[in-house]
CSV table of C-alpha atoms in Angstrom, one decimal:
chain,number,residue,atom,x,y,z
A,1,MET,CA,24.0,0.5,-19.2
A,2,ALA,CA,21.0,-0.3,-17.0
A,3,LEU,CA,18.9,2.4,-15.5
A,4,GLU,CA,16.9,1.6,-12.3
A,5,LYS,CA,14.3,3.7,-10.4
A,6,LYS,CA,14.2,3.1,-6.6
A,7,VAL,CA,11.5,4.6,-4.4
A,8,THR,CA,11.7,4.7,-0.6
A,9,TYR,CA,9.6,6.3,2.1
A,10,ASP,CA,10.3,7.7,5.5
A,11,TYR,CA,7.9,9.3,8.0
A,12,GLU,CA,8.0,12.0,10.6
A,13,VAL,CA,5.3,12.9,13.2
A,14,ARG,CA,5.1,16.5,14.2
A,15,GLY,CA,3.3,18.8,16.5
A,16,GLU,CA,0.4,18.8,19.0
A,17,PHE,CA,-2.0,17.2,16.6
A,18,LYS,CA,0.4,14.4,15.5
A,19,SER,CA,0.6,15.4,11.8
A,20,ILE,CA,2.2,12.6,9.7
A,21,GLN,CA,4.7,13.7,7.1
A,22,GLN,CA,5.6,11.2,4.4
A,23,ARG,CA,8.7,11.8,2.4
A,24,MET,CA,9.1,9.8,-0.8
A,25,ARG,CA,12.6,9.6,-2.2
A,26,THR,CA,13.0,8.6,-5.9
A,27,ALA,CA,16.5,7.7,-7.0
A,28,ILE,CA,17.7,6.9,-10.4
A,29,GLU,CA,20.7,4.5,-10.6
A,30,GLU,CA,22.8,3.6,-13.6
A,31,ASP,CA,24.8,0.4,-13.2
A,32,ASP,CA,24.2,0.6,-9.4
A,33,VAL,CA,25.5,4.2,-9.2
A,34,GLU,CA,23.1,6.8,-8.1
A,35,ILE,CA,23.0,9.6,-10.7
A,36,SER,CA,19.9,11.5,-9.6
A,37,PHE,CA,17.3,11.7,-6.8
A,38,SER,CA,14.3,13.8,-5.8
A,39,TYR,CA,11.9,14.2,-2.9
A,40,HIS,CA,8.2,14.6,-2.7
A,41,ARG,CA,6.5,15.3,0.7
A,42,THR,CA,2.9,14.7,1.7
A,43,SER,CA,1.3,15.7,5.0
A,44,PHE,CA,-1.7,14.2,6.7
A,45,MET,CA,-3.7,15.8,9.6
A,46,PRO,CA,-6.1,14.0,12.0
A,47,ASP,CA,-9.1,14.7,9.8
A,48,ALA,CA,-7.6,13.1,6.7
A,49,ASP,CA,-9.0,10.0,5.1
A,50,VAL,CA,-5.9,7.7,4.9
A,51,SER,CA,-7.8,4.6,3.7
A,52,GLY,CA,-6.2,4.8,0.3
A,53,GLU,CA,-2.7,5.3,1.7
A,54,SER,CA,0.1,2.8,2.4
A,55,ASP,CA,-0.1,0.4,5.3
A,56,GLU,CA,2.5,2.4,7.1
A,57,VAL,CA,0.5,5.6,7.0
A,58,LYS,CA,-2.7,3.7,8.1
A,59,ALA,CA,-0.8,2.1,11.0
A,60,LEU,CA,0.6,5.5,12.1
A,61,ALA,CA,-2.7,7.2,11.9
A,62,SER,CA,-4.6,4.5,13.8
A,63,SER,CA,-2.0,4.5,16.6
A,64,LEU,CA,-1.4,8.3,16.9
A,65,TRP,CA,-4.8,9.8,16.1
A,66,THR,CA,-6.7,8.9,19.2
A,67,ASP,CA,-10.2,10.3,19.8
A,68,ASP,CA,-8.7,12.9,22.1
A,69,VAL,CA,-6.3,14.1,19.4
A,70,LYS,CA,-9.0,14.2,16.7
A,71,ALA,CA,-11.3,16.2,19.1
A,72,ALA,CA,-8.5,18.6,20.0
A,73,TYR,CA,-7.8,19.2,16.3
A,74,ALA,CA,-11.5,19.7,15.5
A,75,ALA,CA,-11.7,22.2,18.3
A,76,TYR,CA,-8.6,24.0,16.9
A,77,LEU,CA,-10.1,24.2,13.4
A,78,GLU,CA,-13.4,25.5,14.9
A,79,GLU,CA,-11.5,28.2,16.8
A,80,GLN,CA,-9.6,29.2,13.6
A,81,ASN,CA,-12.8,29.6,11.7
A,82,LYS,CA,-14.4,32.1,14.0
């Protein structure tokens, strides 16, 4: 009886400000048969510091979060704080 933990990630980009949603799937397998799994989701907005995140998140952020997107998001936040 060998237990193994497998972690995989997938990504989704949503909305006007290109928020990045990262979903981590953790599966537990016993003798190559999945017996359990769970999900954990993390979201990143254009003002997030992703320097400590995975290479995939950093690549998505650098390609999606242009100066225009960051400026539009900052203006949106400013408007919401009025």
